[in-house]
mmCIF file of C-alpha atoms in Angstrom:
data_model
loop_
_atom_site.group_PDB
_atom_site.id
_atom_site.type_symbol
_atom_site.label_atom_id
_atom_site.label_comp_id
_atom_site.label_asym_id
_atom_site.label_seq_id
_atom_site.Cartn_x
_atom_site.Cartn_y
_atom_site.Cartn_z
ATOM 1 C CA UNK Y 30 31.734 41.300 156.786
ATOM 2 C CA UNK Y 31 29.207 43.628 158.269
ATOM 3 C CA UNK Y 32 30.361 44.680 161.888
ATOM 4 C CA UNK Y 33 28.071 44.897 164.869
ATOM 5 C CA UNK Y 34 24.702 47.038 164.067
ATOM 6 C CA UNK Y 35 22.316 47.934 166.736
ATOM 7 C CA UNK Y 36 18.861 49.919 166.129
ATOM 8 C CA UNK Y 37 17.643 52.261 166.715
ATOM 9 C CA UNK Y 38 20.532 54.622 166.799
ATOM 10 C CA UNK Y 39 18.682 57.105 168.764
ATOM 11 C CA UNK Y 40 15.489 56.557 170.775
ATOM 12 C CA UNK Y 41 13.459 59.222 172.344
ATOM 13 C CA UNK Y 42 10.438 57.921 175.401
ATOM 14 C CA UNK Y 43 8.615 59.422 177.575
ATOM 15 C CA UNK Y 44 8.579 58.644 181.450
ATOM 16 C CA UNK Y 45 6.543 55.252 181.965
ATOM 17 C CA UNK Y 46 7.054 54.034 178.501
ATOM 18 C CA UNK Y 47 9.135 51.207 176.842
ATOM 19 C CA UNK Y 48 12.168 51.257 175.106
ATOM 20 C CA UNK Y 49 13.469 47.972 172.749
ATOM 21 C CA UNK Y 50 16.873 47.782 171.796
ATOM 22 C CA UNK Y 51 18.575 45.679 169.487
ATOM 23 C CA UNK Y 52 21.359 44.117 168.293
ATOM 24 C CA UNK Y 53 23.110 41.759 165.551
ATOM 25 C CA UNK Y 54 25.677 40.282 166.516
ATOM 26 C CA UNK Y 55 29.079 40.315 163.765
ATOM 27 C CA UNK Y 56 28.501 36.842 161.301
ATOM 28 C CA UNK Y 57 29.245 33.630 163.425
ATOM 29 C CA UNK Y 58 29.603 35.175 167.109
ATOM 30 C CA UNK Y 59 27.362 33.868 169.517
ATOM 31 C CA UNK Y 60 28.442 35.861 172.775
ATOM 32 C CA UNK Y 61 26.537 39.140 172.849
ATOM 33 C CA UNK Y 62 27.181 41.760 175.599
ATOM 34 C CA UNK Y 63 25.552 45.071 176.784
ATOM 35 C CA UNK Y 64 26.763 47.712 178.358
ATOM 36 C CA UNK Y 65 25.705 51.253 179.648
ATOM 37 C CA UNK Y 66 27.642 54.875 179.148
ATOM 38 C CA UNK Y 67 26.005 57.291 180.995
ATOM 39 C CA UNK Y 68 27.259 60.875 180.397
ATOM 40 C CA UNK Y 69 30.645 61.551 181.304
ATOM 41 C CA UNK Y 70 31.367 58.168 181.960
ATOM 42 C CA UNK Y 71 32.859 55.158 181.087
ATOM 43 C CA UNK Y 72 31.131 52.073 179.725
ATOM 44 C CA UNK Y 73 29.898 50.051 182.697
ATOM 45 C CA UNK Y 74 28.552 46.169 182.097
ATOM 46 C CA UNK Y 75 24.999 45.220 182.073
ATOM 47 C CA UNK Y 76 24.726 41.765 180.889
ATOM 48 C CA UNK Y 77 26.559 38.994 178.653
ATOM 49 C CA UNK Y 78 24.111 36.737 176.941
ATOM 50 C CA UNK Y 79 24.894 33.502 174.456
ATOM 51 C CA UNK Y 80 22.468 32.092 172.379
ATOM 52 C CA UNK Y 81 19.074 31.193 174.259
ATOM 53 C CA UNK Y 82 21.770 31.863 177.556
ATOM 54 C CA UNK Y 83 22.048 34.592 180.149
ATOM 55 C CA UNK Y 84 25.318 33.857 181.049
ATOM 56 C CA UNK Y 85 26.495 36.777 183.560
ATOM 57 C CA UNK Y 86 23.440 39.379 184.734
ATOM 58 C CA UNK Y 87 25.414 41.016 187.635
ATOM 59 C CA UNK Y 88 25.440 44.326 186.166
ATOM 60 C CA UNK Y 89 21.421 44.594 185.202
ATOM 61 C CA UNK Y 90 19.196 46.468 187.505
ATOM 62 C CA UNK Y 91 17.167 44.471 189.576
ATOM 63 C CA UNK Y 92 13.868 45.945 188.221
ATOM 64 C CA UNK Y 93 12.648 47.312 184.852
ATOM 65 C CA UNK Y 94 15.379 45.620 182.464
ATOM 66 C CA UNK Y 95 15.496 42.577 181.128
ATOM 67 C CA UNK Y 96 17.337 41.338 178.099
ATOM 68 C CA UNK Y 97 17.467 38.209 175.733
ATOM 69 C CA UNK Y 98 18.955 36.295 172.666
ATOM 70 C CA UNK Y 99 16.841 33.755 171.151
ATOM 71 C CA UNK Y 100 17.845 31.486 168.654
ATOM 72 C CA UNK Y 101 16.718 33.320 166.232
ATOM 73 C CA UNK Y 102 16.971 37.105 165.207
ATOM 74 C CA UNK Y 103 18.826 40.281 167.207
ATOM 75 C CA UNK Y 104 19.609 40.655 171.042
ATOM 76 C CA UNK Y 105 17.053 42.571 172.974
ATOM 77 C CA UNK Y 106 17.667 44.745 176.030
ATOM 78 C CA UNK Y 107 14.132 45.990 177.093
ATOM 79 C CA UNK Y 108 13.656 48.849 179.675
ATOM 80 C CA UNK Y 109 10.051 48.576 181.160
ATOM 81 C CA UNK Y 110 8.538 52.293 182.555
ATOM 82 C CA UNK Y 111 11.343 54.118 182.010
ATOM 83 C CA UNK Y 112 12.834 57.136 184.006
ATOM 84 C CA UNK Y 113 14.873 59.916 182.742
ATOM 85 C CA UNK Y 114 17.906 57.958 184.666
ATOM 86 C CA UNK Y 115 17.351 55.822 181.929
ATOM 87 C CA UNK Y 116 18.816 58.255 179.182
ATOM 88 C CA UNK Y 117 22.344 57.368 178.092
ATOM 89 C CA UNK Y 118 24.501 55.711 175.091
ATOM 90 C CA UNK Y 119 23.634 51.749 175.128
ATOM 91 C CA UNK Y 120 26.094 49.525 173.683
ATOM 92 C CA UNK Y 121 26.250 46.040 172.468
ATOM 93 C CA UNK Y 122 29.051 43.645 171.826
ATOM 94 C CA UNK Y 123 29.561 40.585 170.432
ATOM 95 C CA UNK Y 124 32.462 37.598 170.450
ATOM 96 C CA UNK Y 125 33.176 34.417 168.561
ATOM 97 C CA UNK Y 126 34.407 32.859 171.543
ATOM 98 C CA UNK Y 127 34.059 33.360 175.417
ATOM 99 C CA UNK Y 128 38.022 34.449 174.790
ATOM 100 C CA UNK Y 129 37.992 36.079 171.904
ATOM 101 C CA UNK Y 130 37.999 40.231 171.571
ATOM 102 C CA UNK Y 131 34.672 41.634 171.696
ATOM 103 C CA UNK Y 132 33.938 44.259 169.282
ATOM 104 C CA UNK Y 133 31.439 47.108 169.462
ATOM 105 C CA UNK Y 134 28.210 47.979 167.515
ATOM 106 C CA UNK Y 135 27.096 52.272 167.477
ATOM 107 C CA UNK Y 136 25.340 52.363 170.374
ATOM 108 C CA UNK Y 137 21.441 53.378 170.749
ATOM 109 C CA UNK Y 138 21.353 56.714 172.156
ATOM 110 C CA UNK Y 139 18.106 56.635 174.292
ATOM 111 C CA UNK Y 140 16.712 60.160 175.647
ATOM 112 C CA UNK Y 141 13.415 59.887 178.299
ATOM 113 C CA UNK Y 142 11.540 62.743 178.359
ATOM 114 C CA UNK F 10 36.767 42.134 191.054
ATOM 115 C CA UNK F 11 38.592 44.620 188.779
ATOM 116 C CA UNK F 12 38.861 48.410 188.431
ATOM 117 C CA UNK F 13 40.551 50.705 186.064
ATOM 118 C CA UNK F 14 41.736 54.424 187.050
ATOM 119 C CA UNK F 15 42.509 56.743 183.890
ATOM 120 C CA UNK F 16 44.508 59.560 185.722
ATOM 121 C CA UNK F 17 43.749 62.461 183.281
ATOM 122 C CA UNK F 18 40.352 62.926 182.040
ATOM 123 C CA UNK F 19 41.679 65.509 179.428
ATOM 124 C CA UNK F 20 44.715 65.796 177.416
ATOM 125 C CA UNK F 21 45.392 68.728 175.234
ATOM 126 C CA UNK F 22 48.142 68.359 173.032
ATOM 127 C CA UNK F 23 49.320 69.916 169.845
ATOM 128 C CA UNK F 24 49.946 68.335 166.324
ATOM 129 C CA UNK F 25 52.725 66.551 165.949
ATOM 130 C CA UNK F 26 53.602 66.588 169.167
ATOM 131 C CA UNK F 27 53.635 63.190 171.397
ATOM 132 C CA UNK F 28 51.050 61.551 173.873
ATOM 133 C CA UNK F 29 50.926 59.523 176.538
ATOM 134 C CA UNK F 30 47.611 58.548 177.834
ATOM 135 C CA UNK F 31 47.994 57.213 181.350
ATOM 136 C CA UNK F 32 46.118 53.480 182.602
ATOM 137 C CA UNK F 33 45.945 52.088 185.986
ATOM 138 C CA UNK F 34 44.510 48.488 187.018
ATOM 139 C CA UNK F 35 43.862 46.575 189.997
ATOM 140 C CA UNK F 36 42.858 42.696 189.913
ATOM 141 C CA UNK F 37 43.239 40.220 192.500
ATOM 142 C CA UNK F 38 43.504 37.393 189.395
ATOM 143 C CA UNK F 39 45.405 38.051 186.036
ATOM 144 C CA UNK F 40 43.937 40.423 183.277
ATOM 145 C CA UNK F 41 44.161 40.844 179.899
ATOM 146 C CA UNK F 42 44.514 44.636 179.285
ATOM 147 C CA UNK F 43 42.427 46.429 175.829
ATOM 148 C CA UNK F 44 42.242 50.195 174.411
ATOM 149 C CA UNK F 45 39.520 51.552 172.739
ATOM 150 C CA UNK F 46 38.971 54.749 171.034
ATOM 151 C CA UNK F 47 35.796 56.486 170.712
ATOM 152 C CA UNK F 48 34.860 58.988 168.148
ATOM 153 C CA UNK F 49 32.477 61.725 168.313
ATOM 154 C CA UNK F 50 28.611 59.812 168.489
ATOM 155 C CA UNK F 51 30.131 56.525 167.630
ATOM 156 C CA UNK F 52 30.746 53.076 169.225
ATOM 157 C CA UNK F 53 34.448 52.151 170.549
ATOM 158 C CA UNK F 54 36.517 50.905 168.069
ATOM 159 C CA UNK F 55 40.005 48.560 169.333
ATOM 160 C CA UNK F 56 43.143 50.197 169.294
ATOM 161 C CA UNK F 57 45.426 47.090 170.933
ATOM 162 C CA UNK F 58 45.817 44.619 173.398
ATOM 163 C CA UNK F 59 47.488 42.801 175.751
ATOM 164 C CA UNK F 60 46.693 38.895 176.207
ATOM 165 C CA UNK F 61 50.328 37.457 177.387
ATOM 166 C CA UNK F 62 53.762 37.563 175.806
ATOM 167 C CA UNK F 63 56.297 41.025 174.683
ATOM 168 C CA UNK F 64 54.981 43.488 177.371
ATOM 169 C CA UNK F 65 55.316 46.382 174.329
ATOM 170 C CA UNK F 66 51.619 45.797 172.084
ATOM 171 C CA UNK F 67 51.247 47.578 169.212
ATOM 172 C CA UNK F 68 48.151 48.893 167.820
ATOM 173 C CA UNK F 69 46.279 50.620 165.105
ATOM 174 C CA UNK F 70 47.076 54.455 163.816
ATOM 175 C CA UNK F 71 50.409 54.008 165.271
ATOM 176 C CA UNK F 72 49.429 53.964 168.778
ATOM 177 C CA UNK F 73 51.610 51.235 170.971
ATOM 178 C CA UNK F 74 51.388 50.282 174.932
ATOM 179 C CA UNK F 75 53.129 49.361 177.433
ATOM 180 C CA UNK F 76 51.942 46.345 180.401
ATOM 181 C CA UNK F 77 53.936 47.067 183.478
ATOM 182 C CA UNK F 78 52.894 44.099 185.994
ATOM 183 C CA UNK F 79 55.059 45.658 188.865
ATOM 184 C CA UNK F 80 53.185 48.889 188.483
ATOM 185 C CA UNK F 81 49.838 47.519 187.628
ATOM 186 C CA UNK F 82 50.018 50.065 184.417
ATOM 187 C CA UNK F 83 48.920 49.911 181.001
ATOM 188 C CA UNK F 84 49.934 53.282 179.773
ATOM 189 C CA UNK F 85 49.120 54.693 175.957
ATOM 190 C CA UNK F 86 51.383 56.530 173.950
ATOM 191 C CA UNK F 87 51.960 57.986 170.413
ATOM 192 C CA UNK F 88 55.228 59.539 169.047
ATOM 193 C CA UNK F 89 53.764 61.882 166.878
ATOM 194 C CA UNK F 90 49.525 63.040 166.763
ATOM 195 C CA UNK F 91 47.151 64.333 164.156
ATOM 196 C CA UNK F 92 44.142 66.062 164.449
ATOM 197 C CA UNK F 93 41.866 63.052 163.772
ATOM 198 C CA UNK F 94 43.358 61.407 166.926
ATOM 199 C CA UNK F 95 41.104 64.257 168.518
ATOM 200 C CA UNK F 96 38.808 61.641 170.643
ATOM 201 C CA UNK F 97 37.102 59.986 173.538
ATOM 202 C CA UNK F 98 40.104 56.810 174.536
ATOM 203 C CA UNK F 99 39.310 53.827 177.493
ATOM 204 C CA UNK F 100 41.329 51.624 178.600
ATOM 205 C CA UNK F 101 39.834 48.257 179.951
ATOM 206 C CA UNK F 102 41.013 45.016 181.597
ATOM 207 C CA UNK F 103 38.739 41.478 181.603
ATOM 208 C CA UNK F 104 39.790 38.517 184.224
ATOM 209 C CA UNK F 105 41.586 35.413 182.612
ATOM 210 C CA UNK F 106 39.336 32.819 180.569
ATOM 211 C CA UNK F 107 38.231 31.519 183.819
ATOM 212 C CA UNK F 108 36.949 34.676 185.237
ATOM 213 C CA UNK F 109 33.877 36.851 184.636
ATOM 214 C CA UNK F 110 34.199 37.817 180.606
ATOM 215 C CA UNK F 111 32.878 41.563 181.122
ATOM 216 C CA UNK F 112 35.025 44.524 180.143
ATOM 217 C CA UNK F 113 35.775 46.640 183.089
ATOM 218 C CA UNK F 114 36.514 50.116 181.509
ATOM 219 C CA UNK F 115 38.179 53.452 182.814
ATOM 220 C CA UNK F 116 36.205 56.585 183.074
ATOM 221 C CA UNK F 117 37.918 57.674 179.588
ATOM 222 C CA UNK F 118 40.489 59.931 178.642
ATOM 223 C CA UNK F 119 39.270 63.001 175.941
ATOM 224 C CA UNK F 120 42.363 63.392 173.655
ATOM 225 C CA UNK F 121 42.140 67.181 172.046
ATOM 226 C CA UNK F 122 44.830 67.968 169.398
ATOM 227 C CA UNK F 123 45.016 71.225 168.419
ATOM 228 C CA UNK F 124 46.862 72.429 164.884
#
């Protein structure tokens, strides 16, 4: 039972450009969440999403990210013109049920130069 | 809303010897209390939890905790470490099933074990 995955693992952009992040959920969990590590920190929430659903957005910037979960295919946490504030470790999560443990893909490691 | 305060942001210890990794919380509503470990350029990986029943969880690589309602504490400890315990560890609490379901996570404790 493959775990979380999210690609890429590491993503390099320059200033102004955009950066696409994915991730596949574990098999039959329909609760994906995202979170942000910037360096020397802990992880801090971003956004929980369920299928077609933002559920919970209060930790999303107001401007420049957005994110989604269609019905079909990965979760997608997009970062329009990006600054070098932007660089850090982004992880996803996923749950089978609004209770249940989340558990943790890699992490995409995005660097703006 | 919750927070989580991780007293020591580094702990050196030697091999063999034990740990105690120190947690904090503070919630206006009931938690449920998680560690996570972190290795080197990976994601975080569960060690244990703490949902309701026996305040004494035990976890993965023989790493137990301790909730302490009265002292708002969910402190960390092994009896005995190895050198591939050497990692990043977080400690994180989430509101009951009717509260927000987001992880609200310490600012990490880096666990060094030296031979």
């Amino acid at each position: 039972n493959a775990g979380v995955m999210q690609n890429p693992r590491h993503l390099v952009r320059r200033r102004g450009q955009e950066a696409r992040l994915r991730c596949s959920p574990m098999k039959g969990h329909s609760h994906v969440y995202w979170y942000r590590q910037l360096p020397e920190e802990g992880l801090k929430f971003m956004v929980y999403l369920q299928k077609e659903n933002i559920i919970d957005e209060s930790g999303m910037p107001k401007e420049r990210f957005s994110a989604e979960f269609p019905k079909e295919g990965p979760s997608i946490l997009r970062i329009q013109q990006v600054v070098r504030g932007d660089s850090a470790a982004y992880f996803c999560a996923s749950s089978l049920s609004v209770t249940d443990t989340q558990y943790f893909g890699p992490g995409t490691r995005l660097t703006v130069l | 809303a919750q927070s989580v305060t991780q007293l020591d942001s580094q702990v050196p210890v030697f091999e063999e010897a034990p740990v105690e990794l120190r947690c904090n919380y503070s919630s206006s509503v009931s938690v449920y209390l998680f560690w996570y470990v972190q290795y080197p350029n990976q994601g975080l990986q569960l060690l244990l939890k703490y949902l309701s029943g026996s305040t004494l969880v035990k976890g993965i690589n023989g790493f137990e905790a301790e909730f302490n309602k009265s002292q708002t504490s969910f402190h960390l400890r092994k009896p005995s470490v190895h050198i591939s315990d050497t990692a990043e560890y977080f400690c994180a609490v989430r509101a009951d099933p009717q509260g927000a379901q987001k992880l609200v996570f310490g600012q990490g404790t880096r666990l060094t074990i030296n031979p």
